[in-house]
mmCIF file with all atom_site columns, C-alpha atoms in Angstrom:
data_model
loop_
_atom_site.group_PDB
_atom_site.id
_atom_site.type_symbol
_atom_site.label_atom_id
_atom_site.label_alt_id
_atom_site.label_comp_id
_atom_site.label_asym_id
_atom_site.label_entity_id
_atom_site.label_seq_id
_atom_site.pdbx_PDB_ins_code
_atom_site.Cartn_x
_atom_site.Cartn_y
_atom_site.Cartn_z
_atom_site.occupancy
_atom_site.B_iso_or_equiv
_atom_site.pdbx_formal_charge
_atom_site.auth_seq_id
_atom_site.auth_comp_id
_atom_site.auth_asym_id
_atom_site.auth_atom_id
_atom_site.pdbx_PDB_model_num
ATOM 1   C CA . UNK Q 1 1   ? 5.268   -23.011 21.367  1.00 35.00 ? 11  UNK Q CA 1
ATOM 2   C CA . UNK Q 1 2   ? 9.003   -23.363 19.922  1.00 36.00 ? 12  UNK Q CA 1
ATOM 3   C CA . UNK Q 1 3   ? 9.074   -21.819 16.218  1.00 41.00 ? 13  UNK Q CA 1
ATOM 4   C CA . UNK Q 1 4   ? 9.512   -25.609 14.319  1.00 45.00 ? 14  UNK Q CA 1
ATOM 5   C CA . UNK Q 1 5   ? 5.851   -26.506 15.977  1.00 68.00 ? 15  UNK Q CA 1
ATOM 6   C CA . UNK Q 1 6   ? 4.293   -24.388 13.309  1.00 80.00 ? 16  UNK Q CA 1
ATOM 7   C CA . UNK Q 1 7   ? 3.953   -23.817 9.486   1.00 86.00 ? 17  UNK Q CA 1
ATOM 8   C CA . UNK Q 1 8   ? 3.504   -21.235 7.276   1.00 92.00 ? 18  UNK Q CA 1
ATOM 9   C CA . UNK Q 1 9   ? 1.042   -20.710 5.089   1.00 91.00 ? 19  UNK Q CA 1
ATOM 10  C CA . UNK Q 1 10  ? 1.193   -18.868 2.196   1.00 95.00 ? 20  UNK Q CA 1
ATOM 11  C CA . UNK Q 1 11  ? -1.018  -18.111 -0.638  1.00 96.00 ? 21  UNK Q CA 1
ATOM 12  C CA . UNK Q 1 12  ? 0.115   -17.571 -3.886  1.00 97.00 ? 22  UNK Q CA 1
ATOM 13  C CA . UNK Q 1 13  ? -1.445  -17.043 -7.585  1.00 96.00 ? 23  UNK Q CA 1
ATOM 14  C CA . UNK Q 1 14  ? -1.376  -19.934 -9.327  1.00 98.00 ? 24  UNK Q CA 1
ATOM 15  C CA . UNK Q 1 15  ? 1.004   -19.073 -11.909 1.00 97.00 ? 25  UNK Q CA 1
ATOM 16  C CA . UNK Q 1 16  ? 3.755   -18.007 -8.883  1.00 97.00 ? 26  UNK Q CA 1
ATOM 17  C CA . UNK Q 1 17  ? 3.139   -21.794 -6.963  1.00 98.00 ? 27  UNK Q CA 1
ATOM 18  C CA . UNK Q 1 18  ? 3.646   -23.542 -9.776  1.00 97.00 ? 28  UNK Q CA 1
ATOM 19  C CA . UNK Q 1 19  ? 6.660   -21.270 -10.651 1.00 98.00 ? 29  UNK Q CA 1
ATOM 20  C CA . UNK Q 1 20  ? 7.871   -22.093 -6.853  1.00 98.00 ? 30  UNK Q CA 1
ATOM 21  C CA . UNK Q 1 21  ? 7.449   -25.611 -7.186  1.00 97.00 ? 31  UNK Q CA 1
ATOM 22  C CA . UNK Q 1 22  ? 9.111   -26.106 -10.838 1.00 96.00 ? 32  UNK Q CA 1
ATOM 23  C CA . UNK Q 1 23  ? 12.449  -24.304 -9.130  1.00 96.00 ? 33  UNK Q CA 1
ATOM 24  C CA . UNK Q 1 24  ? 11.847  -20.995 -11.135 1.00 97.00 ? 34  UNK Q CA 1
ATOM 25  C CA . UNK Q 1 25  ? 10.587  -19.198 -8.401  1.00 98.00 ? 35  UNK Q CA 1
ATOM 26  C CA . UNK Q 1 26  ? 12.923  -19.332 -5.309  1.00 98.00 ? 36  UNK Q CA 1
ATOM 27  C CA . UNK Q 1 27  ? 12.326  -16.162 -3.704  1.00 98.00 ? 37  UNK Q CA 1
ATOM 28  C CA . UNK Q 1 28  ? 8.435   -14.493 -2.745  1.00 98.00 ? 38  UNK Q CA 1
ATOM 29  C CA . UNK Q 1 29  ? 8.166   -10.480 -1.986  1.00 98.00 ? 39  UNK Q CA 1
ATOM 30  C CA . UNK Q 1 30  ? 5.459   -9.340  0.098   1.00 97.00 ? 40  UNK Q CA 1
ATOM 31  C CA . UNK Q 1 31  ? 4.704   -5.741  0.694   1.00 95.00 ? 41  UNK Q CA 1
ATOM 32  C CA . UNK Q 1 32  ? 4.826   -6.071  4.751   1.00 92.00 ? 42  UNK Q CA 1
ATOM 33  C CA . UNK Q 1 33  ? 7.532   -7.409  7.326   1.00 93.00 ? 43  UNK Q CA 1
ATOM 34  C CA . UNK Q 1 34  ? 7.440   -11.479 7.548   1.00 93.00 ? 44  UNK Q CA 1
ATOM 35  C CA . UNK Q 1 35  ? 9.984   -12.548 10.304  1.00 88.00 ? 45  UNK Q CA 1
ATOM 36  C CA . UNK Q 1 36  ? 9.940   -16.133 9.675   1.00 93.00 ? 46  UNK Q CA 1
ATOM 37  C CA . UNK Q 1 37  ? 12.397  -18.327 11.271  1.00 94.00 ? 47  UNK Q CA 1
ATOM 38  C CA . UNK Q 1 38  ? 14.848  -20.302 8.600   1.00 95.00 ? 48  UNK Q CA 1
ATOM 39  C CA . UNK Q 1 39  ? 13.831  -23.726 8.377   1.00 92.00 ? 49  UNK Q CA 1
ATOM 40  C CA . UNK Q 1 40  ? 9.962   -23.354 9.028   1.00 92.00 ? 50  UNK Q CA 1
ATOM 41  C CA . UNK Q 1 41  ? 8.112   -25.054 6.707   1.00 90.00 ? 51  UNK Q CA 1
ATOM 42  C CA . UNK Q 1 42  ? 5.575   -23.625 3.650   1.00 92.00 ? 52  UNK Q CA 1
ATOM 43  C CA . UNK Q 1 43  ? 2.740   -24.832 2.833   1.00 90.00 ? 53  UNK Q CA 1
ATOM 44  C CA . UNK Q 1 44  ? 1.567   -23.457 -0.922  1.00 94.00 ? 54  UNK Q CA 1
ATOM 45  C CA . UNK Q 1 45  ? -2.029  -22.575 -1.083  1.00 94.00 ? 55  UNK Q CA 1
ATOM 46  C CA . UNK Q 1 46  ? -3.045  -21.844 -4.752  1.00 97.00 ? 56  UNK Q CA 1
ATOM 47  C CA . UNK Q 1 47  ? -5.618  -18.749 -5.157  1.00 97.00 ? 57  UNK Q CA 1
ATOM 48  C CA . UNK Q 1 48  ? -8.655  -18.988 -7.454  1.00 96.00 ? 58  UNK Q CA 1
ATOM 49  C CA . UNK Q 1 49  ? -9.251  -20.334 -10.042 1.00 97.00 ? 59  UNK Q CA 1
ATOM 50  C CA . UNK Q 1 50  ? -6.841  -23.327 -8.456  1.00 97.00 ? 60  UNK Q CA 1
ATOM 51  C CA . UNK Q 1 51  ? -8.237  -23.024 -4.628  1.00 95.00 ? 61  UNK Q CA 1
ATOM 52  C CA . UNK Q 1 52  ? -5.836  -25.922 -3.119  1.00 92.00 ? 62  UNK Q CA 1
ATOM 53  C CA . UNK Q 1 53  ? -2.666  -26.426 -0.876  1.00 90.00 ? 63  UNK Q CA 1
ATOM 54  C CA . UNK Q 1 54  ? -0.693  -27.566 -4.259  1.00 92.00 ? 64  UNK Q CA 1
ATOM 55  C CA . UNK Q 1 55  ? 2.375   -28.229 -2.306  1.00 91.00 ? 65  UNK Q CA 1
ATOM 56  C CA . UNK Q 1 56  ? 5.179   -27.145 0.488   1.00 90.00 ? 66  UNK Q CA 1
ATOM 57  C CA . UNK Q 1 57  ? 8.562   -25.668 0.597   1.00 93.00 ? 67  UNK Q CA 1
ATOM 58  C CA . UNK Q 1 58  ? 10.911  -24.452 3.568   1.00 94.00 ? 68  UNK Q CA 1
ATOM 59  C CA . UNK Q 1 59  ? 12.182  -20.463 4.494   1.00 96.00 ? 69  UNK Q CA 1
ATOM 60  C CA . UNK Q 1 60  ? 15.950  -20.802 4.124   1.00 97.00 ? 70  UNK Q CA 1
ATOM 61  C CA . UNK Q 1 61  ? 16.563  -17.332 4.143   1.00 98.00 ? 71  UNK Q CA 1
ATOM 62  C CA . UNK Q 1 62  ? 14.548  -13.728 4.830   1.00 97.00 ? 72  UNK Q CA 1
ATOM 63  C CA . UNK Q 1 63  ? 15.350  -10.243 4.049   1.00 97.00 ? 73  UNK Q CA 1
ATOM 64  C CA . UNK Q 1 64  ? 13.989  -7.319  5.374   1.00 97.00 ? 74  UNK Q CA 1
ATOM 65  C CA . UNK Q 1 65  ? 14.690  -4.325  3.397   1.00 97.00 ? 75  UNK Q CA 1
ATOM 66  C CA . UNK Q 1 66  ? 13.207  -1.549  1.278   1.00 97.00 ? 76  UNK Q CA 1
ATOM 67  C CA . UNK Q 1 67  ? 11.402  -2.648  -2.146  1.00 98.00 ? 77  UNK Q CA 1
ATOM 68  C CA . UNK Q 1 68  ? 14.493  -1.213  -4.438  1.00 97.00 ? 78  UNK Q CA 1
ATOM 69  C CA . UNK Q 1 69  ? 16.792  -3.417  -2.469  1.00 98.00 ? 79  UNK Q CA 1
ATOM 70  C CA . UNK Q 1 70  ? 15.027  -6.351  -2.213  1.00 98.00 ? 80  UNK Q CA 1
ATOM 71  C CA . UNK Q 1 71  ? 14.717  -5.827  -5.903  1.00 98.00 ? 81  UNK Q CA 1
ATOM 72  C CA . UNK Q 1 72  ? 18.372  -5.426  -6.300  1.00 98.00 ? 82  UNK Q CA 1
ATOM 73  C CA . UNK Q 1 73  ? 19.454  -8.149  -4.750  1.00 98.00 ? 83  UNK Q CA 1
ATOM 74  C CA . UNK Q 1 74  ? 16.512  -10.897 -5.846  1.00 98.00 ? 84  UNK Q CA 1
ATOM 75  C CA . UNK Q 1 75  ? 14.825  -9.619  -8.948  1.00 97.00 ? 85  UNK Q CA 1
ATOM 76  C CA . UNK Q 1 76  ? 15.954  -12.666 -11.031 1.00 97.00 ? 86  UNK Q CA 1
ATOM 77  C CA . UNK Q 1 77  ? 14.591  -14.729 -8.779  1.00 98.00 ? 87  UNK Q CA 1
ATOM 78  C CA . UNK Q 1 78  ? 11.263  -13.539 -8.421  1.00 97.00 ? 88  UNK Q CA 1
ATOM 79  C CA . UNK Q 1 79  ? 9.489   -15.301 -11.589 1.00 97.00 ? 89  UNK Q CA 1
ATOM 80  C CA . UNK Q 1 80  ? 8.062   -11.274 -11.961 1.00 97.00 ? 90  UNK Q CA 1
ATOM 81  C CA . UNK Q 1 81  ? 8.719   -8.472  -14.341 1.00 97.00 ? 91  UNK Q CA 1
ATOM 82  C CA . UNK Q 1 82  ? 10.253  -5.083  -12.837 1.00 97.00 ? 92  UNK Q CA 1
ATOM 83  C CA . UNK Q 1 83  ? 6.538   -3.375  -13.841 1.00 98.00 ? 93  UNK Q CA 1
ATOM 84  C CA . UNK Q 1 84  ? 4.698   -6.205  -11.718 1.00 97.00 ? 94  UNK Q CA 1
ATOM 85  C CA . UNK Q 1 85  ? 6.768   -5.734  -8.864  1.00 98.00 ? 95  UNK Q CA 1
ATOM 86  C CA . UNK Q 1 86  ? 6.565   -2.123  -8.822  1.00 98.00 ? 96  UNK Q CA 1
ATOM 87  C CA . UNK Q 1 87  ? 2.650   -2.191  -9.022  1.00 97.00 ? 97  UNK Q CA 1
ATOM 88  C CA . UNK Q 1 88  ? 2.850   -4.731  -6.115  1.00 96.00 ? 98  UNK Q CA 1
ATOM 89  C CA . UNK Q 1 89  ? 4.849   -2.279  -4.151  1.00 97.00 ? 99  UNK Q CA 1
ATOM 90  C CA . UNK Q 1 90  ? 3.648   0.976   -4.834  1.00 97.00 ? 100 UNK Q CA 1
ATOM 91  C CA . UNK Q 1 91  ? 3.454   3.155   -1.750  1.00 96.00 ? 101 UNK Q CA 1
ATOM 92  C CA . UNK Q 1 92  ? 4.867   0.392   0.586   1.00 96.00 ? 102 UNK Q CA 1
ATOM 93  C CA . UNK Q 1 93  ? 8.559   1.552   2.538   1.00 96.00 ? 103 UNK Q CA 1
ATOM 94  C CA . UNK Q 1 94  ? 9.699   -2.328  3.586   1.00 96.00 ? 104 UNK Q CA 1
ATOM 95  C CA . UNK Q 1 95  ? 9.129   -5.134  1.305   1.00 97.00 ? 105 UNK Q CA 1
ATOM 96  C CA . UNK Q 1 96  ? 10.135  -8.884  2.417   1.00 97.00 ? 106 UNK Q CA 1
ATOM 97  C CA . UNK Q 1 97  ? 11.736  -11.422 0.125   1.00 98.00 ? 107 UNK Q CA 1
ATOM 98  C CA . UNK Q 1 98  ? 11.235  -15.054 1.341   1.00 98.00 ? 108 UNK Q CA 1
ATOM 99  C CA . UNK Q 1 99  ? 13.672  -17.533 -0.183  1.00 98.00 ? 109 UNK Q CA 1
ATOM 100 C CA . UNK Q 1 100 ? 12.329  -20.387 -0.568  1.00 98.00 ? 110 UNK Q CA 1
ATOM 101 C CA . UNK Q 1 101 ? 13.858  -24.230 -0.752  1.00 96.00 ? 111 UNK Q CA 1
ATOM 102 C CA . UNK Q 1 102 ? 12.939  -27.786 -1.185  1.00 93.00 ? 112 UNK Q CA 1
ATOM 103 C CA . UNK Q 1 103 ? 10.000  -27.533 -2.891  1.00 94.00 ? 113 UNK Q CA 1
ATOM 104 C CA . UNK Q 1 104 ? 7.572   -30.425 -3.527  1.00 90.00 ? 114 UNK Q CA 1
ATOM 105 C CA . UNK Q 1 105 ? 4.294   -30.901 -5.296  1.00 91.00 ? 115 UNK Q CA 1
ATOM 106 C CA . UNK Q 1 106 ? 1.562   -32.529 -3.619  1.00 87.00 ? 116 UNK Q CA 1
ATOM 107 C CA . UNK Q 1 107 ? 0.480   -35.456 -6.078  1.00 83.00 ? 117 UNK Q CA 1
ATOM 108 C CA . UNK Q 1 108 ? -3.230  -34.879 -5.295  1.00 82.00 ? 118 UNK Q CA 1
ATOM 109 C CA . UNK Q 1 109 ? -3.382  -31.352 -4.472  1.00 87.00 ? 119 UNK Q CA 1
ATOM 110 C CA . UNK Q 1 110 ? -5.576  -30.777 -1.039  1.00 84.00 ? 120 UNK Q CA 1
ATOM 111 C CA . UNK Q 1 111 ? -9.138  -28.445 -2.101  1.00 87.00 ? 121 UNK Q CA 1
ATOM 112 C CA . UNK Q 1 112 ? -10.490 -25.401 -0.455  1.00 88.00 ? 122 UNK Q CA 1
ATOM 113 C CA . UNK Q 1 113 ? -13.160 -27.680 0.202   1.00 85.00 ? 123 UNK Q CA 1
ATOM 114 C CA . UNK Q 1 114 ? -11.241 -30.423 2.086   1.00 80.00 ? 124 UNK Q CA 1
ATOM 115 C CA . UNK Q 1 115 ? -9.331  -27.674 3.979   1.00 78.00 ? 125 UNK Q CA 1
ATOM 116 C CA . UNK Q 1 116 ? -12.443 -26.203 5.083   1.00 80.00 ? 126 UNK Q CA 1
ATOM 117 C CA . UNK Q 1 117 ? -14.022 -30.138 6.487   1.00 75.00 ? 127 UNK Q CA 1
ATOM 118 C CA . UNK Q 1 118 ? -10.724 -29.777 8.642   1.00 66.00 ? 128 UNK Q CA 1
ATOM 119 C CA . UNK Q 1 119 ? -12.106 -26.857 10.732  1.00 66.00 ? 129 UNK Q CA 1
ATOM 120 C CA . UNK Q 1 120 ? -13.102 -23.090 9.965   1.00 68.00 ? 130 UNK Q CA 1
ATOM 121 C CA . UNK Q 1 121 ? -10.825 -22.601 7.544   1.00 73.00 ? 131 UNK Q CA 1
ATOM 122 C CA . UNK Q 1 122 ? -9.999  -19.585 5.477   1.00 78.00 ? 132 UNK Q CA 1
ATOM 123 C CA . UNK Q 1 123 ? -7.381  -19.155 3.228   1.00 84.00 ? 133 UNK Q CA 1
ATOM 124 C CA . UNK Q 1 124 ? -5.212  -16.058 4.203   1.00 86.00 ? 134 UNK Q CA 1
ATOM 125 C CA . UNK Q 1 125 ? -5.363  -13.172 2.539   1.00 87.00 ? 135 UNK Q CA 1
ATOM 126 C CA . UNK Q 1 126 ? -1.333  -12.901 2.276   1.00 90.00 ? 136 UNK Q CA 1
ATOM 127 C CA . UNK Q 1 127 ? 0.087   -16.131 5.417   1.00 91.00 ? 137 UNK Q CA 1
ATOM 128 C CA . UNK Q 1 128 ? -0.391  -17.063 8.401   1.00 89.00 ? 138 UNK Q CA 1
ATOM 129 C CA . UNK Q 1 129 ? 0.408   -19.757 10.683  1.00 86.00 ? 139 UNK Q CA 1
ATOM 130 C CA . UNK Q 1 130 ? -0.849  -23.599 11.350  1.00 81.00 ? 140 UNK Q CA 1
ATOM 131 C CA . UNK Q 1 131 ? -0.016  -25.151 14.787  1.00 78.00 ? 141 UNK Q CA 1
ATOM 132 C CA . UNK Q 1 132 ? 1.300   -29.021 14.687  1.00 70.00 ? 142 UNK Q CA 1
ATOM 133 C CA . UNK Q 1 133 ? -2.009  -30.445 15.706  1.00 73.00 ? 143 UNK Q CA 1
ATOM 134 C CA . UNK Q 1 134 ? -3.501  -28.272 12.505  1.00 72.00 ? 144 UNK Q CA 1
ATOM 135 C CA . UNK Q 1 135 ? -1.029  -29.714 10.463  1.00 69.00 ? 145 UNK Q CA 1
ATOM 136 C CA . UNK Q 1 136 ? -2.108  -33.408 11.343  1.00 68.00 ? 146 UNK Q CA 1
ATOM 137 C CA . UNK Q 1 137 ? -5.774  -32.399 11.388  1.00 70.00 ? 147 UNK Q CA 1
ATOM 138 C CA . UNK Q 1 138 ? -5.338  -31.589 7.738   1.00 67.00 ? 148 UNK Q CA 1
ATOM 139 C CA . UNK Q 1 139 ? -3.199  -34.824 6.988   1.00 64.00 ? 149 UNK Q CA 1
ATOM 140 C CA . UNK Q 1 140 ? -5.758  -36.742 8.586   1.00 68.00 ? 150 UNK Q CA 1
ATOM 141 C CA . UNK Q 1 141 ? -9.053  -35.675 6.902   1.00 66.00 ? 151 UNK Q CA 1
ATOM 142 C CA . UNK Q 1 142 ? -7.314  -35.669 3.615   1.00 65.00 ? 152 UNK Q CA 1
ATOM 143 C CA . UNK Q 1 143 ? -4.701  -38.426 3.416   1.00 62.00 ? 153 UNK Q CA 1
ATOM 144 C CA . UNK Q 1 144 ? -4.535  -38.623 -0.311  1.00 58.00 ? 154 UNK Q CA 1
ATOM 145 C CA . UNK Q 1 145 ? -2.695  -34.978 -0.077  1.00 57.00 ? 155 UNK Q CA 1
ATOM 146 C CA . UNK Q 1 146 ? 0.529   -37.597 -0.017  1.00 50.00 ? 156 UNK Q CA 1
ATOM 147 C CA . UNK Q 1 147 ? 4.162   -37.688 1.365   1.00 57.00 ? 157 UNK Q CA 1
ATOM 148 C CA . UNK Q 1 148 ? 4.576   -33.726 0.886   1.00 59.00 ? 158 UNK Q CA 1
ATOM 149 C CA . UNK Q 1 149 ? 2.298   -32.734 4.150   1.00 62.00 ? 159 UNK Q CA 1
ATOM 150 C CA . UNK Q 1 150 ? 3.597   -35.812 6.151   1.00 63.00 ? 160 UNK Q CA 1
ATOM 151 C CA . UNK Q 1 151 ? 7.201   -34.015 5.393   1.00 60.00 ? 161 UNK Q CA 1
ATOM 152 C CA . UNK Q 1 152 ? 5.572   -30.877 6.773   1.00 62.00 ? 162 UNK Q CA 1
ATOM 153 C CA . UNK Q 1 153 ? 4.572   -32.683 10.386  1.00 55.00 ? 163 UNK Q CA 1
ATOM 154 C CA . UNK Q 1 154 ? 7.845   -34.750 10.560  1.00 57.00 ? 164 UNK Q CA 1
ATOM 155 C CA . UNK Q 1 155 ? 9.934   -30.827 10.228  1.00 50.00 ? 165 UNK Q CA 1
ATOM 156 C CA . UNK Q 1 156 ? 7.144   -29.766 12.872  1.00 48.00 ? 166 UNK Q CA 1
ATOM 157 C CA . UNK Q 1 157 ? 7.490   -32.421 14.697  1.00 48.00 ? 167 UNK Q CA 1
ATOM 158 C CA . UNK Q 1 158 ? 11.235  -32.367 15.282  1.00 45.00 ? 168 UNK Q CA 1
ATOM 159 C CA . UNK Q 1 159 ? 11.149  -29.470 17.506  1.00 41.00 ? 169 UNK Q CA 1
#
Protein backbone atom coordinates (compact mmCIF):
# COMPACT_ATOMS: atom_id res chain seq x y z
CA UNK A 1 0.00 0.00 0.00
CA UNK A 2 1.56 3.46 -1.34
CA UNK A 3 1.35 6.16 1.61
CA UNK A 4 -1.70 8.45 -0.29
CA UNK A 5 -4.01 5.06 0.03
CA UNK A 6 -4.45 5.88 3.66
CA UNK A 7 -5.64 8.57 6.19
CA UNK A 8 -4.91 9.65 9.36
CA UNK A 9 -6.85 9.78 12.07
CA UNK A 10 -6.51 11.86 14.77
CA UNK A 11 -8.38 12.61 17.85
CA UNK A 12 -8.46 15.75 19.34
CA UNK A 13 -10.39 17.61 22.38
CA UNK A 14 -12.98 19.42 21.21
CA UNK A 15 -11.83 22.76 21.98
CA UNK A 16 -8.29 21.93 19.82
CA UNK A 17 -10.63 20.60 16.47
CA UNK A 18 -12.54 23.35 16.44
CA UNK A 19 -9.40 25.55 17.00
CA UNK A 20 -7.86 23.45 13.88
CA UNK A 21 -10.69 23.95 11.78
CA UNK A 22 -11.31 27.88 12.50
CA UNK A 23 -7.37 28.33 11.24
CA UNK A 24 -6.15 29.05 14.90
CA UNK A 25 -4.71 25.89 15.37
CA UNK A 26 -2.24 24.93 12.54
CA UNK A 27 0.17 22.86 14.24
CA UNK A 28 -0.74 19.50 16.83
CA UNK A 29 2.16 18.17 19.39
CA UNK A 30 2.02 14.73 20.45
CA UNK A 31 4.28 13.29 23.05
CA UNK A 32 5.58 10.25 20.67
CA UNK A 33 7.25 10.09 17.07
CA UNK A 34 4.43 10.44 14.14
CA UNK A 35 6.26 10.00 10.72
CA UNK A 36 3.51 10.98 8.55
CA UNK A 37 4.08 11.55 4.98
CA UNK A 38 3.26 15.41 3.76
CA UNK A 39 0.17 15.45 1.97
CA UNK A 40 -1.74 12.53 3.80
CA UNK A 41 -4.91 13.45 4.70
CA UNK A 42 -6.59 14.08 8.53
CA UNK A 43 -9.48 13.16 9.49
CA UNK A 44 -10.60 15.17 12.97
CA UNK A 45 -12.28 12.98 15.44
CA UNK A 46 -13.71 15.11 18.34
CA UNK A 47 -13.30 13.41 21.99
CA UNK A 48 -16.17 13.39 24.49
CA UNK A 49 -18.41 15.23 25.17
CA UNK A 50 -18.43 15.89 21.07
CA UNK A 51 -17.72 12.02 20.00
CA UNK A 52 -17.70 12.72 16.00
CA UNK A 53 -15.28 12.98 12.94
CA UNK A 54 -16.06 16.98 12.91
CA UNK A 55 -13.92 17.43 9.93
CA UNK A 56 -10.42 16.81 7.88
CA UNK A 57 -7.25 18.57 7.19
CA UNK A 58 -3.88 17.52 5.37
CA UNK A 59 0.02 17.00 7.07
CA UNK A 60 2.00 19.64 5.17
CA UNK A 61 4.80 19.50 7.30
CA UNK A 62 6.31 17.22 10.47
CA UNK A 63 8.95 17.82 12.92
CA UNK A 64 10.62 15.53 14.96
CA UNK A 65 12.44 17.07 17.74
CA UNK A 66 12.69 17.42 21.51
CA UNK A 67 9.57 19.15 23.39
CA UNK A 68 11.67 22.61 24.05
CA UNK A 69 12.27 22.80 20.36
CA UNK A 70 9.22 21.94 19.04
CA UNK A 71 8.07 24.55 21.45
CA UNK A 72 10.48 27.03 20.14
CA UNK A 73 9.81 26.88 16.90
CA UNK A 74 5.68 26.33 16.98
CA UNK A 75 4.41 27.53 20.30
CA UNK A 76 2.24 30.28 18.68
CA UNK A 77 0.76 27.99 16.74
CA UNK A 78 -0.35 25.51 19.03
CA UNK A 79 -3.81 27.15 20.29
CA UNK A 80 -2.03 25.99 24.01
CA UNK A 81 -0.52 27.84 26.88
CA UNK A 82 3.33 27.12 27.74
CA UNK A 83 1.86 25.39 31.28
CA UNK A 84 -0.50 23.02 29.10
CA UNK A 85 2.14 21.99 26.95
CA UNK A 86 4.54 21.32 29.57
CA UNK A 87 1.99 19.10 31.55
CA UNK A 88 1.39 17.32 28.17
CA UNK A 89 5.04 16.66 27.90
CA UNK A 90 6.32 15.99 31.13
CA UNK A 91 8.82 13.15 31.17
CA UNK A 92 8.61 12.59 27.33
CA UNK A 93 12.41 13.16 25.33
CA UNK A 94 10.79 13.59 21.50
CA UNK A 95 7.67 15.43 20.98
CA UNK A 96 6.08 15.71 17.28
CA UNK A 97 4.48 18.84 15.89
CA UNK A 98 2.08 18.10 12.96
CA UNK A 99 1.32 21.13 10.80
CA UNK A 100 -1.64 21.02 9.65
CA UNK A 101 -3.44 22.65 6.30
CA UNK A 102 -6.64 22.94 4.47
CA UNK A 103 -8.90 22.44 6.97
CA UNK A 104 -12.66 21.87 6.46
CA UNK A 105 -15.66 21.31 8.65
CA UNK A 106 -17.89 18.57 7.98
CA UNK A 107 -21.48 20.25 7.72
CA UNK A 108 -23.10 17.29 9.55
CA UNK A 109 -20.45 16.05 11.68
CA UNK A 110 -20.18 11.96 11.40
CA UNK A 111 -21.15 10.27 15.33
CA UNK A 112 -19.28 7.73 17.29
CA UNK A 113 -22.29 5.92 16.66
CA UNK A 114 -22.33 6.01 12.82
CA UNK A 115 -18.55 5.31 12.84
CA UNK A 116 -19.06 2.34 14.84
CA UNK A 117 -22.28 0.85 12.13
CA UNK A 118 -19.21 1.13 9.65
CA UNK A 119 -17.29 -1.76 11.31
CA UNK A 120 -15.55 -2.31 14.84
CA UNK A 121 -14.67 0.89 15.31
CA UNK A 122 -12.79 2.58 18.08
CA UNK A 123 -11.67 5.86 18.26
CA UNK A 124 -7.82 5.98 18.86
CA UNK A 125 -6.50 6.77 21.82
CA UNK A 126 -3.90 9.40 20.17
CA UNK A 127 -4.14 8.28 15.58
CA UNK A 128 -4.02 5.80 13.63
CA UNK A 129 -4.58 4.89 10.17
CA UNK A 130 -7.80 4.16 7.74
CA UNK A 131 -7.13 2.21 4.48
CA UNK A 132 -9.05 3.65 1.16
CA UNK A 133 -11.73 1.04 1.26
CA UNK A 134 -12.29 2.31 5.17
CA UNK A 135 -12.49 5.61 3.99
CA UNK A 136 -15.42 4.80 1.47
CA UNK A 137 -16.98 2.38 3.96
CA UNK A 138 -17.45 5.38 6.19
CA UNK A 139 -18.65 7.73 3.25
CA UNK A 140 -21.00 5.20 2.34
CA UNK A 141 -22.91 4.35 5.58
CA UNK A 142 -23.00 7.97 6.42
CA UNK A 143 -23.37 10.11 3.30
CA UNK A 144 -24.74 13.15 5.00
CA UNK A 145 -20.97 13.57 6.53
CA UNK A 146 -20.77 15.86 3.08
CA UNK A 147 -18.08 17.01 0.52
CA UNK A 148 -15.24 17.07 3.34
CA UNK A 149 -14.79 13.00 3.48
CA UNK A 150 -15.41 12.67 -0.35
CA UNK A 151 -12.19 15.20 -0.47
CA UNK A 152 -10.52 12.68 1.83
CA UNK A 153 -11.11 9.52 -0.81
CA UNK A 154 -10.45 11.68 -3.96
CA UNK A 155 -6.54 12.65 -2.06
CA UNK A 156 -6.59 8.73 -1.30
CA UNK A 157 -7.57 7.90 -4.28
CA UNK A 158 -4.99 9.72 -6.38
CA UNK A 159 -2.23 7.52 -5.44
Amino acid sequence: MNELERAMLLSVHPRFANSILDGTKTVEVRRQRVAVPVGTPVMLYATAPTMALVGTARVSAVQIATPAEVWSAHHSRTAISREEFDDYMSGASQASAITLEAPTRITDPVPLSALRATADFHPPQSYRYLAGDDLRQMTETYPAADTALQQVLSVSAMA
